Coordinates of N, CA and C in Angstrom, one line a residue:
M1 N -26.7 39.8 32.8 CA -27.6 40.4 31.5 C -27.4 40.1 30.2
A2 N -26.3 39.2 30.4 CA -26.2 38.3 29.0 C -27.3 37.0 28.8
G3 N -27.9 36.9 29.9 CA -28.7 35.6 29.5 C -29.7 36.3 29.3
M4 N -30.4 37.3 29.8 CA -31.8 38.0 29.6 C -31.7 38.3 28.0
S5 N -30.6 38.8 27.3 CA -30.6 39.1 25.9 C -30.9 38.3 25.5
K6 N -30.0 36.7 25.7 CA -30.3 35.6 24.6 C -31.4 35.0 24.8
V7 N -32.5 35.4 26.2 CA -33.6 34.7 26.3 C -34.6 35.9 25.3
H8 N -33.9 36.9 25.3 CA -35.3 37.9 24.5 C -35.0 37.1 23.1
G9 N -34.0 37.4 22.7 CA -33.7 36.6 21.3 C -33.9 35.6 20.9
E10 N -34.2 34.9 21.8 CA -34.6 33.4 21.6 C -36.2 33.2 21.4
R11 N -37.0 34.2 22.4 CA -38.5 34.4 22.0 C -38.7 35.3 21.0
R12 N -38.0 36.3 20.6 CA -38.0 36.7 19.0 C -37.8 36.0 17.9
R13 N -37.0 35.0 17.9 CA -36.6 34.0 16.9 C -38.0 33.2 17.0
T14 N -38.5 32.8 18.1 CA -40.1 32.0 18.2 C -40.9 32.7 17.4
F15 N -40.7 34.1 17.6 CA -42.1 35.0 17.5 C -42.0 35.0 15.9
L16 N -41.0 35.4 15.2 CA -40.8 35.6 14.3 C -40.7 34.1 13.4
R17 N -40.7 33.0 13.5 CA -40.9 31.9 12.9 C -42.3 31.6 13.1
G18 N -43.6 32.3 14.1 CA -44.7 31.5 13.9 C -45.0 30.8 14.6
R19 N -44.5 30.2 15.8 CA -44.5 28.7 16.5 C -45.1 29.5 17.6
Q20 N -45.5 28.1 18.5 CA -46.3 28.1 19.5 C -45.9 29.5 20.7
L21 N -46.5 30.2 21.3 CA -46.1 31.2 21.9 C -45.7 30.6 23.3
E22 N -44.7 31.2 24.2 CA -44.2 30.6 25.2 C -45.0 31.4 26.4
I23 N -45.7 30.3 27.1 CA -46.4 30.5 28.3 C -45.7 30.2 29.2
R24 N -45.7 31.7 30.4 CA -45.0 31.2 31.7 C -45.7 30.9 32.3
P25 N -45.8 30.5 33.6 CA -46.9 30.2 34.3 C -48.0 31.5 34.7
P26 N -48.9 30.8 35.3 CA -50.1 31.8 35.2 C -49.7 32.9 36.7
W27 N -50.1 34.0 36.4 CA -50.0 35.8 36.8 C -48.1 35.3 37.3
A28 N -47.6 35.4 35.9 CA -45.9 35.4 35.9 C -46.0 37.1 35.7
L29 N -45.0 37.7 35.9 CA -44.9 39.4 35.5 C -44.5 39.4 34.1
E30 N -45.4 40.7 34.0 CA -44.8 41.2 32.5 C -43.3 41.2 31.8
G31 N -43.0 40.4 30.5 CA -41.8 40.8 30.1 C -40.9 40.5 30.9
E32 N -40.1 41.4 30.6 CA -38.3 41.3 31.3 C -38.6 41.3 32.7
Q33 N -40.0 41.8 33.5 CA -39.6 41.8 35.0 C -40.0 40.6 35.3
F34 N -40.6 39.8 34.7 CA -40.3 38.6 35.1 C -38.8 37.4 34.9
F35 N -38.2 38.3 33.9 CA -36.7 37.3 33.8 C -35.7 38.2 35.1
K36 N -36.0 39.2 35.9 CA -35.1 40.1 36.4 C -35.6 38.9 38.1
K37 N -37.0 39.0 37.8 CA -37.2 38.3 39.6 C -36.9 37.2 39.3
C38 N -37.0 36.2 38.3 CA -37.3 34.6 38.2 C -35.6 34.1 38.4
S39 N -35.6 33.6 39.5 CA -33.8 33.0 39.6 C -33.9 31.7 38.9
G40 N -35.1 31.1 38.0 CA -34.7 29.1 38.2 C -34.7 28.3 38.8
C41 N -35.3 28.9 40.4 CA -35.1 28.1 41.2 C -36.1 26.7 41.2
R42 N -37.1 26.7 40.3 CA -37.9 25.2 40.1 C -38.8 25.0 41.3
Q43 N -39.4 25.9 41.9 CA -39.9 25.6 43.4 C -41.7 25.8 42.4
C44 N -42.0 26.3 41.6 CA -43.2 26.4 41.3 C -43.2 24.8 40.4
L45 N -42.3 24.8 39.4 CA -42.3 23.0 38.8 C -43.1 22.3 39.6
V46 N -42.2 22.1 40.9 CA -42.6 21.1 42.0 C -43.6 21.2 42.9
A47 N -44.0 22.5 42.5 CA -45.6 22.8 43.3 C -46.8 22.4 42.1
C48 N -46.9 22.6 41.2 CA -47.9 22.5 40.3 C -48.3 20.8 40.2
P49 N -49.7 20.8 40.8 CA -50.1 19.5 41.1 C -50.5 18.5 39.7
E50 N -50.7 19.7 38.6 CA -51.1 19.0 37.3 C -49.8 18.9 36.8
G51 N -48.6 19.0 37.1 CA -47.2 18.8 36.2 C -47.0 19.1 35.0
I52 N -47.7 20.5 35.0 CA -47.9 21.5 33.6 C -46.3 22.0 33.5
L53 N -45.7 22.8 34.3 CA -44.5 23.4 34.5 C -43.3 23.0 34.2
K54 N -42.8 23.3 33.4 CA -41.2 22.7 32.7 C -40.6 24.0 32.8
A55 N -39.1 23.7 32.8 CA -38.2 24.5 32.4 C -37.6 24.5 31.2
D56 N -37.7 25.4 30.8 CA -37.0 25.6 29.1 C -35.4 25.6 29.2
G57 N -35.2 26.0 28.3 CA -33.7 26.0 28.1 C -32.7 26.7 28.9
F58 N -33.3 27.6 29.1 CA -32.5 29.0 30.1 C -32.7 28.4 31.7
G59 N -34.0 27.3 31.9 CA -34.1 27.2 33.2 C -35.3 27.9 33.9
Y60 N -35.9 28.8 33.1 CA -37.5 29.2 33.3 C -38.8 28.4 33.4
P61 N -39.6 28.7 33.9 CA -40.4 27.7 33.8 C -41.3 28.3 32.9
L62 N -41.7 27.2 31.9 CA -42.5 27.1 30.9 C -43.8 26.4 31.3
V63 N -45.3 26.5 30.4 CA -46.6 25.6 30.6 C -46.7 24.7 29.5
D64 N -46.4 23.7 29.8 CA -46.7 22.4 28.5 C -48.0 22.0 28.8
F65 N -49.1 22.3 27.8 CA -50.1 21.5 27.9 C -50.5 20.6 27.3
S66 N -49.3 20.1 26.8 CA -49.3 18.3 26.3 C -49.5 17.5 27.6
Q67 N -49.3 18.1 28.5 CA -49.4 17.2 30.3 C -50.2 17.3 30.9
G68 N -51.4 18.1 30.5 CA -52.7 18.5 31.1 C -52.9 20.3 30.7
E69 N -54.1 20.7 31.9 CA -54.5 22.0 31.8 C -54.4 22.4 33.3
C70 N -54.0 23.6 33.2 CA -54.1 24.4 34.3 C -55.7 25.2 35.4
T71 N -55.0 24.4 36.2 CA -56.6 24.2 36.9 C -56.5 26.0 37.9
F72 N -55.5 27.1 37.7 CA -55.5 28.3 38.1 C -55.4 28.0 39.9
C73 N -54.7 26.8 40.4 CA -55.0 26.4 41.9 C -54.0 27.8 42.6
A74 N -53.2 28.3 41.7 CA -52.1 29.2 42.1 C -51.3 28.4 43.5
R75 N -50.5 27.7 43.1 CA -49.4 26.7 44.0 C -48.4 27.1 43.5
C76 N -48.3 27.4 42.3 CA -47.2 28.0 41.4 C -46.8 29.3 42.1
V77 N -47.6 30.2 42.1 CA -47.4 31.8 42.8 C -47.3 31.6 44.5
E78 N -47.8 30.6 45.1 CA -47.6 30.8 46.5 C -46.2 30.3 46.8
S79 N -45.3 29.2 46.0 CA -44.2 28.6 46.3 C -43.4 29.7 45.6
C80 N -43.6 30.7 44.7 CA -42.3 31.5 44.1 C -41.7 32.4 45.0
P81 N -40.4 31.7 45.6 CA -39.6 33.1 46.7 C -39.4 34.4 46.1
E82 N -38.8 34.4 44.5 CA -38.8 35.7 43.9 C -39.9 36.8 43.8
G83 N -41.1 36.3 43.9 CA -42.3 37.2 43.3 C -42.4 37.3 42.0
A84 N -41.8 36.3 41.3 CA -41.9 36.6 39.7 C -43.2 36.4 38.8
L85 N -43.6 35.4 40.0 CA -45.2 35.0 40.1 C -46.1 35.8 40.8
A86 N -46.9 36.8 40.7 CA -47.7 37.6 41.8 C -49.0 37.4 41.6
K87 N -49.8 37.2 42.3 CA -51.3 36.7 42.1 C -52.0 38.1 42.6
G88 N -52.5 39.4 41.8 CA -53.3 40.4 42.3 C -54.5 40.1 42.4
V89 N -55.6 41.0 43.4 CA -56.7 40.6 43.5 C -57.6 41.1 42.2
G90 N -58.3 39.7 41.8 CA -59.2 40.5 40.6 C -58.0 40.1 39.3
Q91 N -56.9 40.1 39.5 CA -56.3 39.6 38.0 C -56.2 38.2 37.7
E92 N -56.3 38.4 36.1 CA -56.3 37.1 35.4 C -55.0 36.3 35.3
P93 N -54.8 35.4 35.6 CA -53.8 34.6 35.4 C -52.8 34.7 34.3
W94 N -53.8 35.1 32.9 CA -52.5 35.8 31.6 C -53.9 35.9 30.8
H95 N -53.4 36.3 29.6 CA -54.2 36.7 28.4 C -54.1 35.9 27.1
H96 N -53.6 34.7 27.2 CA -53.5 33.9 25.9 C -55.2 33.3 25.8
K97 N -55.2 33.0 24.9 CA -56.5 32.3 24.4 C -56.3 31.6 23.4
A98 N -57.3 30.5 23.2 CA -57.2 29.2 22.0 C -57.4 29.7 20.6
T99 N -56.9 29.1 20.0 CA -57.4 29.3 18.2 C -57.6 28.1 17.9
I100 N -58.1 27.8 17.2 CA -58.3 26.8 16.0 C -57.5 26.6 14.8
A101 N -56.8 26.2 14.2 CA -56.3 26.0 12.8 C -57.2 25.4 12.0
A102 N -56.8 25.8 10.5 CA -57.6 24.9 9.4 C -57.4 23.7 9.4
S103 N -56.0 23.0 10.1 CA -55.8 21.5 10.3 C -56.9 20.9 10.9
C104 N -57.6 21.3 11.3 CA -58.5 20.7 12.6 C -59.6 19.7 11.7
L105 N -60.0 18.4 12.3 CA -60.4 17.3 11.5 C -61.8 17.8 11.1
N106 N -62.9 18.4 11.6 CA -63.8 18.9 11.4 C -63.4 19.6 9.8
G107 N -62.9 20.2 9.5 CA -62.2 21.1 8.3 C -61.9 19.8 7.4
K108 N -61.5 18.9 7.7 CA -61.2 17.6 6.6 C -62.3 16.4 6.6
G109 N -63.2 16.8 7.3 CA -64.6 16.1 6.9 C -64.7 14.8 7.8
T110 N -63.9 15.0 9.2 CA -64.1 13.9 10.2 C -64.7 14.8 11.2
L111 N -65.7 14.2 11.9 CA -66.3 14.7 13.1 C -65.1 14.6 14.3
C112 N -64.8 15.3 15.1 CA -64.4 15.7 16.3 C -64.7 16.8 16.9
R113 N -65.0 16.6 18.3 CA -65.2 17.5 19.2 C -64.6 17.0 20.3
T114 N -64.1 16.6 20.4 CA -62.6 16.4 21.7 C -62.2 17.7 21.9
C115 N -62.2 18.9 21.3 CA -61.9 20.2 22.3 C -63.2 20.9 22.8
G116 N -64.5 20.9 22.5 CA -65.5 21.3 23.2 C -65.7 20.5 24.5
E117 N -65.5 19.3 24.1 CA -66.2 18.3 25.2 C -65.3 18.6 26.7
E118 N -63.9 18.5 26.2 CA -62.5 19.1 27.1 C -62.7 20.5 27.8
C119 N -63.4 21.9 27.0 CA -64.0 22.9 27.5 C -64.8 23.1 28.8
E120 N -64.0 23.3 29.5 CA -65.0 23.6 31.1 C -66.2 24.8 31.1
T121 N -65.6 25.6 30.3 CA -66.4 27.0 30.3 C -67.1 27.2 29.3
R122 N -66.9 26.2 28.3 CA -68.0 25.9 26.7 C -67.5 27.0 25.9
A123 N -66.5 27.5 25.8 CA -66.1 28.7 25.0 C -66.0 27.9 23.7
I124 N -66.2 26.7 23.9 CA -65.6 26.3 22.1 C -66.9 26.0 21.4
R125 N -67.3 26.3 20.4 CA -69.1 25.9 19.9 C -68.6 25.6 18.5
Y126 N -69.8 25.1 18.0 CA -69.9 24.2 16.7 C -70.9 25.0 15.8
P127 N -71.2 26.0 15.6 CA -72.2 26.8 14.6 C -72.4 26.2 13.8
L128 N -73.6 25.9 13.3 CA -73.9 25.1 12.0 C -73.3 25.7 10.7
Q129 N -73.1 25.1 9.7 CA -72.8 25.1 8.6 C -73.5 24.5 7.7
D130 N -73.6 25.0 6.3 CA -74.5 24.9 5.4 C -74.3 23.8 4.7
R131 N -73.0 23.3 4.6 CA -72.5 21.6 4.0 C -71.5 21.6 5.3
G132 N -71.2 20.2 5.4 CA -69.8 19.6 6.2 C -70.0 19.6 7.5
F133 N -68.7 19.2 8.3 CA -69.1 19.4 9.5 C -69.0 20.7 10.2
A134 N -69.4 21.0 11.0 CA -69.7 22.5 12.2 C -68.0 22.8 12.0
L135 N -67.5 24.0 11.7 CA -65.6 23.7 12.5 C -66.0 25.0 13.8
P136 N -65.5 24.3 14.6 CA -65.2 24.8 16.4 C -64.8 26.4 16.2
L137 N -65.5 26.7 16.8 CA -65.2 28.5 17.0 C -64.9 28.3 18.6
V138 N -63.7 29.4 18.6 CA -63.5 29.6 20.4 C -64.1 31.1 20.7
D139 N -65.1 31.3 22.0 CA -65.4 32.5 22.2 C -64.2 33.0 22.7
R140 N -64.0 33.8 22.8 CA -62.5 34.6 23.6 C -63.0 35.5 24.6
G141 N -64.0 35.9 25.0 CA -64.3 36.2 26.4 C -65.0 34.6 27.3
Q142 N -65.2 34.3 26.8 CA -65.3 32.7 27.7 C -64.3 31.8 28.2
C143 N -63.2 31.8 26.8 CA -62.1 31.4 27.0 C -61.2 31.8 28.6
T144 N -60.4 30.6 28.9 CA -59.5 31.3 30.4 C -58.3 31.0 29.9
G145 N -58.1 30.2 29.0 CA -56.5 29.6 28.4 C -56.2 28.4 28.9
C146 N -57.1 27.8 29.8 CA -56.4 26.5 30.6 C -55.8 25.7 30.0
G147 N -56.1 25.5 28.8 CA -55.6 24.6 27.9 C -55.6 22.9 27.8
A148 N -57.0 22.9 28.3 CA -57.6 22.1 28.3 C -58.0 21.4 27.1
C149 N -58.2 21.7 25.8 CA -58.3 21.9 24.6 C -57.1 21.0 23.9
L150 N -56.1 22.1 24.1 CA -54.8 21.9 23.4 C -54.1 21.0 23.3
G151 N -53.9 20.1 24.6 CA -53.2 19.1 25.1 C -54.1 17.5 24.3
I152 N -55.4 18.0 24.0 CA -56.2 16.6 23.8 C -56.4 16.6 22.5
C153 N -56.2 17.4 21.5 CA -56.2 17.8 20.1 C -55.6 16.7 19.4
P154 N -56.3 15.7 18.8 CA -55.6 14.7 18.1 C -54.5 14.8 17.1
V155 N -54.8 16.5 16.6 CA -53.9 16.9 15.2 C -53.3 18.2 15.7
Q156 N -53.1 18.4 16.6 CA -52.7 19.6 17.5 C -52.7 20.7 16.4
A157 N -54.2 21.1 16.4 CA -54.6 22.3 15.3 C -54.9 23.3 16.2
I158 N -54.5 23.3 17.8 CA -55.3 24.4 18.7 C -53.5 24.8 19.0
T159 N -53.6 26.1 19.1 CA -52.4 27.3 19.7 C -52.9 27.9 20.5
M160 N -52.2 28.7 21.6 CA -52.5 29.7 22.3 C -52.2 31.2 21.7
I161 N -52.7 32.1 21.9 CA -52.2 33.5 20.8 C -53.1 34.6 21.9
M162 N -52.3 35.4 21.7 CA -52.3 36.8 22.6 C -53.2 37.6 21.9
P163 N -54.9 38.0 22.1 CA -55.7 38.3 21.6 C -55.5 40.2 21.0

């Protein structure tokens, strides 16, 4: 139990500092239920064909979008012997959505559309502006949170949030 309270405290500090969300693998159980079931066996890390899963400082799996995007293949779920990752029928993999910060190159006068080009669902659009470059806008209804846009951004202006 001491390990779980330490993990909870670390997550709270991360939230309060406003840093990137810790994103667990798709279909991870919610909150403390995940930590109660996950043994840190790392089977999901091995099973991920995209190589985007890594262990955090406590041995629990995290998604690292700098390594690529999640294709939602569910191999991590299939490999989980404890049931900490459980895909229900019709259940979305997670609720995270991309958001684009003011540090985006388009806001600084440099044309960049890499995030929109990588977005398979076309959730990132560039509405016309009166002056200057069009700033990207994320349609949260279309965004799957796959992270394809996040790792490709040259200035790391994209993060994942919980809407």
